[in-house]
CSV table of C-alpha atoms in Angstrom, one decimal:
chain,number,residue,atom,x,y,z
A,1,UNK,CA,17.2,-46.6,-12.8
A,2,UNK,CA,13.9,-44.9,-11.5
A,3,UNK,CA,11.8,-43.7,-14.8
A,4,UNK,CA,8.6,-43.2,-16.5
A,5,UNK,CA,9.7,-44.1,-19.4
A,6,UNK,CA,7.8,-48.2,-19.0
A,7,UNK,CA,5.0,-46.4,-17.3
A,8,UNK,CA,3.2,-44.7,-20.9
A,9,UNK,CA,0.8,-46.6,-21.3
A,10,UNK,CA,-1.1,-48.6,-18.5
A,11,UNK,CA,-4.6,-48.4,-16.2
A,12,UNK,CA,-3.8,-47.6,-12.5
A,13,UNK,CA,-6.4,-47.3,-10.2
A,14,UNK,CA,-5.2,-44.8,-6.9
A,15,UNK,CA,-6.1,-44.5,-3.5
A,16,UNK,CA,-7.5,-41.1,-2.8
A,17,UNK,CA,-4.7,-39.2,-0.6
A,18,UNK,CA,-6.0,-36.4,0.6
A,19,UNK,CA,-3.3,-34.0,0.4
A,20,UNK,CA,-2.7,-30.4,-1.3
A,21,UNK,CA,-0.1,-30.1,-4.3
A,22,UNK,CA,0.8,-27.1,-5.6
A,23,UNK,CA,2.0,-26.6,-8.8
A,24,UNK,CA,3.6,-24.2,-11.1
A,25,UNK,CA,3.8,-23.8,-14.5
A,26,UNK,CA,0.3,-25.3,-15.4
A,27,UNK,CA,-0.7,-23.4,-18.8
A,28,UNK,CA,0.9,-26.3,-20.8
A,29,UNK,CA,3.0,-29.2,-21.0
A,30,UNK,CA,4.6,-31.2,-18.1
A,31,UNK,CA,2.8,-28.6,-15.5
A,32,UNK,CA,-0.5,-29.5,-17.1
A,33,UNK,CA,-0.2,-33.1,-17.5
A,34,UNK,CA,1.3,-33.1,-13.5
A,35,UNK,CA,-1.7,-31.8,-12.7
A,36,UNK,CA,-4.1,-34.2,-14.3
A,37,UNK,CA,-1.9,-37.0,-12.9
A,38,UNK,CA,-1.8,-36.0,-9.5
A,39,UNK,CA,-5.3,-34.9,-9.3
A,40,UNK,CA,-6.2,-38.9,-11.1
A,41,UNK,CA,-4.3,-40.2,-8.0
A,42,UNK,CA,-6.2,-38.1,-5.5
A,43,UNK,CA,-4.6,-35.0,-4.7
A,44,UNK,CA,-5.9,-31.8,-4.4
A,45,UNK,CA,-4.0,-30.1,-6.9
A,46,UNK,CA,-3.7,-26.2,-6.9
A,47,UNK,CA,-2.9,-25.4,-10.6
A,48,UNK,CA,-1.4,-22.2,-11.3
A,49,UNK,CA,-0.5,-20.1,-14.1
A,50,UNK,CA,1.0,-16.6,-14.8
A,51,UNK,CA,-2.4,-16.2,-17.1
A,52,UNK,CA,-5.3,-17.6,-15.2
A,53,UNK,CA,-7.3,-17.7,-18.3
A,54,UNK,CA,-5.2,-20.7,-19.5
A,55,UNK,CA,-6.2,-22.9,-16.8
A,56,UNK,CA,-10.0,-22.3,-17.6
A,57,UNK,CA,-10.0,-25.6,-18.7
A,58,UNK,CA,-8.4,-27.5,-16.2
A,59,UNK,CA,-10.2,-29.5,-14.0
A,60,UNK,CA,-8.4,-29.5,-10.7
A,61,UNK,CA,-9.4,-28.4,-7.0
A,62,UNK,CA,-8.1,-24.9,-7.8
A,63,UNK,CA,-6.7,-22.8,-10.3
A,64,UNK,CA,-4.6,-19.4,-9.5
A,65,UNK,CA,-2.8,-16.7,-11.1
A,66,UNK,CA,1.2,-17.1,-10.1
A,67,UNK,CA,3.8,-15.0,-11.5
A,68,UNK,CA,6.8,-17.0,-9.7
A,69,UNK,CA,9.1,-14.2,-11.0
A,70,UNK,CA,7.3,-12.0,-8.5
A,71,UNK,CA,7.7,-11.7,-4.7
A,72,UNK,CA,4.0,-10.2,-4.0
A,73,UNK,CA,2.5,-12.5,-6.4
A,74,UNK,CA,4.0,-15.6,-4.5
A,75,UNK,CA,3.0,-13.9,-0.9
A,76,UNK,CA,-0.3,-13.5,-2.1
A,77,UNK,CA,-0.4,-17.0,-3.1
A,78,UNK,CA,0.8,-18.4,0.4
A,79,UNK,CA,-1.9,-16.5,1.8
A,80,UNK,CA,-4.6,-17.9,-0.1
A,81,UNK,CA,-3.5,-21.3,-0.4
A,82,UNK,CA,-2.1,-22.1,2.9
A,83,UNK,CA,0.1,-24.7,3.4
A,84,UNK,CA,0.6,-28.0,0.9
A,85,UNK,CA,2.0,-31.4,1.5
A,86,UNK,CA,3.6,-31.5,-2.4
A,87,UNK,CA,5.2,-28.6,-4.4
A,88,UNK,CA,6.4,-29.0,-7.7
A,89,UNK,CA,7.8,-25.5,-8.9
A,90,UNK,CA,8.1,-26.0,-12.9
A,91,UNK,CA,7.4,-22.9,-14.1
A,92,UNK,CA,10.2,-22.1,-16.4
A,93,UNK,CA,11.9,-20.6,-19.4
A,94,UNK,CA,14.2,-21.4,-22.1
A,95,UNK,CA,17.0,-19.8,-24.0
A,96,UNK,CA,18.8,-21.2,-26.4
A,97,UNK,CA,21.9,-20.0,-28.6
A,98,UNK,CA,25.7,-19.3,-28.7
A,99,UNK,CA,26.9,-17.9,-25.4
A,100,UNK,CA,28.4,-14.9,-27.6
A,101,UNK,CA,25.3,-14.5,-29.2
A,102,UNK,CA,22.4,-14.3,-26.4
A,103,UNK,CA,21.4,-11.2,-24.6
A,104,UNK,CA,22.0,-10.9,-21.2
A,105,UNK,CA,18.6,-9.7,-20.7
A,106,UNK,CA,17.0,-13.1,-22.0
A,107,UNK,CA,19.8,-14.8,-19.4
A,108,UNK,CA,18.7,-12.7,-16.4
A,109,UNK,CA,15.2,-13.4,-17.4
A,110,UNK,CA,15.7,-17.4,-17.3
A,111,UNK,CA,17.8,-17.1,-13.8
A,112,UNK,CA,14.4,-15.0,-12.6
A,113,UNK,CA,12.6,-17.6,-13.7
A,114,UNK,CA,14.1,-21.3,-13.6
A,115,UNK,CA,16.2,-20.6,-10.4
A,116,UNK,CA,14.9,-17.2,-8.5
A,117,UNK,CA,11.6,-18.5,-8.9
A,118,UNK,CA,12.0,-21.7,-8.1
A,119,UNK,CA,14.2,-20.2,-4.4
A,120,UNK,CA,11.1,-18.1,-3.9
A,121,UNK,CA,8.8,-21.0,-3.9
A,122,UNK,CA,10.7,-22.7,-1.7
A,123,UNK,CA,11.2,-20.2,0.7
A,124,UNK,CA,7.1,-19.6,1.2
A,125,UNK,CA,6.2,-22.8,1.1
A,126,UNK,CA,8.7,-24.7,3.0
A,127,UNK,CA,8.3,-23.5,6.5
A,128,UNK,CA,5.2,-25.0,6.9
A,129,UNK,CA,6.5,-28.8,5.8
A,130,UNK,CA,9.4,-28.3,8.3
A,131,UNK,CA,7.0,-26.7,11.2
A,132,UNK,CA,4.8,-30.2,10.2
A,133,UNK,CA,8.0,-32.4,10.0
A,134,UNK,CA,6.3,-33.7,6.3
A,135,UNK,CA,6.0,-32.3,2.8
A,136,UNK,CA,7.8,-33.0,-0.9
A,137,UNK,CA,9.6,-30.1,-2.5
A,138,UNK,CA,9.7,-31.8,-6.6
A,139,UNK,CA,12.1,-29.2,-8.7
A,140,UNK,CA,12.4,-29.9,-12.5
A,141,UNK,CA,15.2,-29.3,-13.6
A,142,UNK,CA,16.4,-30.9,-17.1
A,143,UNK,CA,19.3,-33.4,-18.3
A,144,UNK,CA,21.0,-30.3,-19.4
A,145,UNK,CA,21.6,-29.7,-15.8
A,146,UNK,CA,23.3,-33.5,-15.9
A,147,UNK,CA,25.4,-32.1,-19.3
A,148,UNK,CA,25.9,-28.4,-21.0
A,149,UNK,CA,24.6,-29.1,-24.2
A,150,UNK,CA,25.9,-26.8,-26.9
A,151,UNK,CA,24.0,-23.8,-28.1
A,152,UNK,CA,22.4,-24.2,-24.6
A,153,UNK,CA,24.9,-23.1,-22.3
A,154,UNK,CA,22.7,-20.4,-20.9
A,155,UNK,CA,19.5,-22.6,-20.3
A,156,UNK,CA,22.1,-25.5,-18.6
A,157,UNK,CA,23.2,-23.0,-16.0
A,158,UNK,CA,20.0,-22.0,-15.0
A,159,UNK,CA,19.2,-26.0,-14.3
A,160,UNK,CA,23.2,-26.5,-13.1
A,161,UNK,CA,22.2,-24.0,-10.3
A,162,UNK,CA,18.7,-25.4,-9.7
A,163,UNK,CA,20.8,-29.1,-9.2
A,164,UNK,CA,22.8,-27.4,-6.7
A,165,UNK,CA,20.1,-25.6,-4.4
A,166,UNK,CA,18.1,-28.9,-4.5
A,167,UNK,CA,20.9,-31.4,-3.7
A,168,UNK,CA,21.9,-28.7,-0.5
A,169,UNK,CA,18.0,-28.4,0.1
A,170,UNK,CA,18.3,-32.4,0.7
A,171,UNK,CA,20.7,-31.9,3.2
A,172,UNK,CA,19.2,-29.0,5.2
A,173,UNK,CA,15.8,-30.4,5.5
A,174,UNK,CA,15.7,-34.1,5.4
A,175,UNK,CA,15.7,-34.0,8.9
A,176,UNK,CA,13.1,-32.4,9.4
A,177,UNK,CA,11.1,-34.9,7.4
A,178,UNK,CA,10.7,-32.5,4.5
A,179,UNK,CA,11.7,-34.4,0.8
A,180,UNK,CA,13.3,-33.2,-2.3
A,181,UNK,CA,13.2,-34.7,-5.7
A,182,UNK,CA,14.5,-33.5,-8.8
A,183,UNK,CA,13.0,-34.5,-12.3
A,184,UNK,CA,15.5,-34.5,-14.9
A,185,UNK,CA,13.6,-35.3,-18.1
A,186,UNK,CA,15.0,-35.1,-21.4
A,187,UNK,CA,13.1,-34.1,-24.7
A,188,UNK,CA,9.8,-33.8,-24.0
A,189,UNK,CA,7.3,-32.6,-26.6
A,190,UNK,CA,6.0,-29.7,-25.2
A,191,UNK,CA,4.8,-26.3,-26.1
A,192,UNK,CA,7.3,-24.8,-24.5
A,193,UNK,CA,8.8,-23.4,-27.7
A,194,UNK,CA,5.7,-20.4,-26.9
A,195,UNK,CA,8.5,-19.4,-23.6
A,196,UNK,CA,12.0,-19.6,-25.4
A,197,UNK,CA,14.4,-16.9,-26.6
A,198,UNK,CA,15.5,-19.0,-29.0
A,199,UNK,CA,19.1,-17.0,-30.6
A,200,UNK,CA,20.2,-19.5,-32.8
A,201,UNK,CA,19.8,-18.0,-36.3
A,202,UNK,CA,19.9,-19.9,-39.2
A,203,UNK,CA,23.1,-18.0,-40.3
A,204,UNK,CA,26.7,-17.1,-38.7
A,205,UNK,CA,29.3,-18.7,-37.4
A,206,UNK,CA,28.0,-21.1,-35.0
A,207,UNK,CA,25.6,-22.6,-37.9
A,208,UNK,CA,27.6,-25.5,-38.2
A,209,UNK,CA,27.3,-26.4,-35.0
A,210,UNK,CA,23.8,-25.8,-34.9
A,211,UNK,CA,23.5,-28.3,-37.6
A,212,UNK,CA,25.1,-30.9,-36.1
A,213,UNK,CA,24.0,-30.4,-32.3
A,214,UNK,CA,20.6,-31.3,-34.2
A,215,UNK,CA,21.5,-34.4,-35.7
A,216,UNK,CA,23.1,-35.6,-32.7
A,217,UNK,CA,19.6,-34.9,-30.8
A,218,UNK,CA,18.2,-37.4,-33.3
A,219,UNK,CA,21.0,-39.8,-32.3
A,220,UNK,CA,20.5,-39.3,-28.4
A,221,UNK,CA,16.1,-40.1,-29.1
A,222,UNK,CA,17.0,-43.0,-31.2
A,223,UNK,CA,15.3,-42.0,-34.4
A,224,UNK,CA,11.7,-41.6,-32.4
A,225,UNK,CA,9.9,-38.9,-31.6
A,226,UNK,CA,10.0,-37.4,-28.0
A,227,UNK,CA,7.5,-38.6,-25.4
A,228,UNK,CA,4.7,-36.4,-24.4
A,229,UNK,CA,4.9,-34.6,-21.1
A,230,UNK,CA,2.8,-37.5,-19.8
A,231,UNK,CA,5.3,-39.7,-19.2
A,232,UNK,CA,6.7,-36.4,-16.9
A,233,UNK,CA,3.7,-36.3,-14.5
A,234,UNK,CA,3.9,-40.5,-14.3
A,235,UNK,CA,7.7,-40.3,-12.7
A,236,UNK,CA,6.2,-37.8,-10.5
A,237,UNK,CA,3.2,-39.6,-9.1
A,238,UNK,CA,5.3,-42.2,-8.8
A,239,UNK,CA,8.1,-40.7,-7.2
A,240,UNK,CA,5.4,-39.1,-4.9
A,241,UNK,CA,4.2,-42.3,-3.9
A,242,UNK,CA,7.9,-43.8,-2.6
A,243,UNK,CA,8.8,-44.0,1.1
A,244,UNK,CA,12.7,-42.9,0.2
A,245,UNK,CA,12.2,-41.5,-3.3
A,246,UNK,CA,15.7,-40.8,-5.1
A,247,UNK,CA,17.5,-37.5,-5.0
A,248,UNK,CA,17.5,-37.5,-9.0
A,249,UNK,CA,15.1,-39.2,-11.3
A,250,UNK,CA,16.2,-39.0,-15.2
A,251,UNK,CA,13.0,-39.1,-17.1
A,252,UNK,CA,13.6,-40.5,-20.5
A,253,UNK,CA,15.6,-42.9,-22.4
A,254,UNK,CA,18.0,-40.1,-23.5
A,255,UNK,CA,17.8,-38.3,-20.1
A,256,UNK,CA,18.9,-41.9,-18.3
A,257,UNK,CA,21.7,-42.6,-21.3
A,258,UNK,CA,23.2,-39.4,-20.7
A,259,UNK,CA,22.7,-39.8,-17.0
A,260,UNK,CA,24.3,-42.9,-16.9
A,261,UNK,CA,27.2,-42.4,-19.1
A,262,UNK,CA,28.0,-38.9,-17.5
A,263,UNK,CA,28.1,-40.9,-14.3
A,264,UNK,CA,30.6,-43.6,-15.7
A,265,UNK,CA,33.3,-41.2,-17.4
A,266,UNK,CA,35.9,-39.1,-16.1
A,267,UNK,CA,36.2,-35.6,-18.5
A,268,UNK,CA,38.4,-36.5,-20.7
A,269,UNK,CA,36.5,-39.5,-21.7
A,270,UNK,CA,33.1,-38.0,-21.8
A,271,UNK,CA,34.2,-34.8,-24.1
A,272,UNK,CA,36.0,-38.0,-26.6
A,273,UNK,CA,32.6,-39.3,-26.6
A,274,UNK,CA,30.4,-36.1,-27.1
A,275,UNK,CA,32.8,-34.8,-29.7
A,276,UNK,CA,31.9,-37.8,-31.3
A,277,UNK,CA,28.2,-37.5,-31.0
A,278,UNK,CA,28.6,-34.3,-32.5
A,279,UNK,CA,30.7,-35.7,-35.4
A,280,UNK,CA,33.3,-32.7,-34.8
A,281,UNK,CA,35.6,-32.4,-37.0
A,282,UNK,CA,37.6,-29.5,-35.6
């Protein structure tokens, strides 16, 4: 299976590409690391931000100020920017907590964001790649849009529906010579605690399950500590660099166990097997 996961720690040298990659997201974490690794390999990388203050530090071709949540601010964007060869909408926001428990509000505000935001990206960007018959549409998504973890319900959908408009995406404009990847990575240690709506409480009645949904994450990572968002931006450039990349690319070794076993049970089998991940006992 197709991963970063071997790819942490090594010396590449790159040949200079000369192509445009535009990327959202880029105040922290995987968006910031993507853009250090595709602008390593050659790329002129357009960096943007909601805050364009948090990019002062990033040394790319060009920083901008995006709000994907907003139509005007993407227009404006287009217009400035013009057409790219690579687009990597990450941008996102998490929510996590019992579906009973978490405001709708919060859920609107991660559909805005993870999937809305992600469609209006696409939608300005696109028609260029399929007027040029080239061009790489890169969504990530998450390996809770592989498997509803609990307590994250809400989050999953948003990345369930951002599967679904990729994998038709595939269909609709492969064709035309346009690509589509999805990264699914698994935990990554981010900073992307500083955009979460995070509901769970350390009280009620879905603290038990909180409790062990937490040791179980320990199980899936094997005792180590989640990879950096590094190893993130390395599936990408690498996935960037194939002829016939794969629709999905688990990045992880917990995003490609859960990939993998997902893929080899039927339901029944694979709630027998999270049930006893989770140690239930109801």
């Amino acid at each position: 299976m197709f991963s970063g996961t071997s790819l942490r720690h090594r010396t590449t040298i790159y040949a200079m590409t000369n192509k445009k990659a535009l990327i959202t997201g880029c105040s922290t974490g995987i968006g910031r690391a993507t853009a250090l690794e595709l602008t390593k390999r050659g790329y002129d990388v357009v960096a943007t931000a909601r805050r364009l203050e948090s990019l002062v530090d990033l040394k790319v071709a060009q920083t901008l100020a995006l709000d994907v949540d907003s139509d005007a601010s993407v227009t404006s964007a287009l217009q400035e920017v013009g057409p790219v060869d690579v687009l990597v909408n990450n941008a996102g926001f998490g929510i996590e907590g019992a579906i009973e428990d978490v405001p709708l509000d919060d859920v609107r505000r991660a559909f805005e964001t993870n999937f809305f935001g992600a469609a209006r990206m696409v939608q300005a960007f696109l028609p260029a790649m399929r007027e040029r018959g080239s061009g790489t549409i890169v969504n990530i998504a998450s390996v809770a849009g592989i498997v509803a973890p609990p307590l994250g319900g809400y989050y999953a959908a948003t990345k369930y529906a951002l599967e679904a408009l990729s994998e038709s995406l595939s269909f609709e404009v492969g064709h035309f010579g346009v690509k589509v990847i999805v990264i699914e990575p698994g935990f990554i240690e981010t900073k992307f605690s500083s955009n979460l709506a995070d509901h769970r409480g350390g009280t009620g009645p879905y603290a038990p399950l909180a409790t062990k949904w937490e040791g179980a994450t320990t199980t899936l990572q094997g005792g180590q500590e989640s990879p950096g968002p590094e190893i993130v931006a390395l599936a990408i450039g690498d996935a960037l660099a194939l002829e016939t990349p794969p629709l999905r690319i688990p990045v992880g070794s917990d995003a490609e166990l859960i990939a993998t076993t997902r893929a080899a049970m039927n339901d029944q089998d694979f709630e027998a097997t999270m049930r006893q991940v989770l140690q239930f006992d109801w």
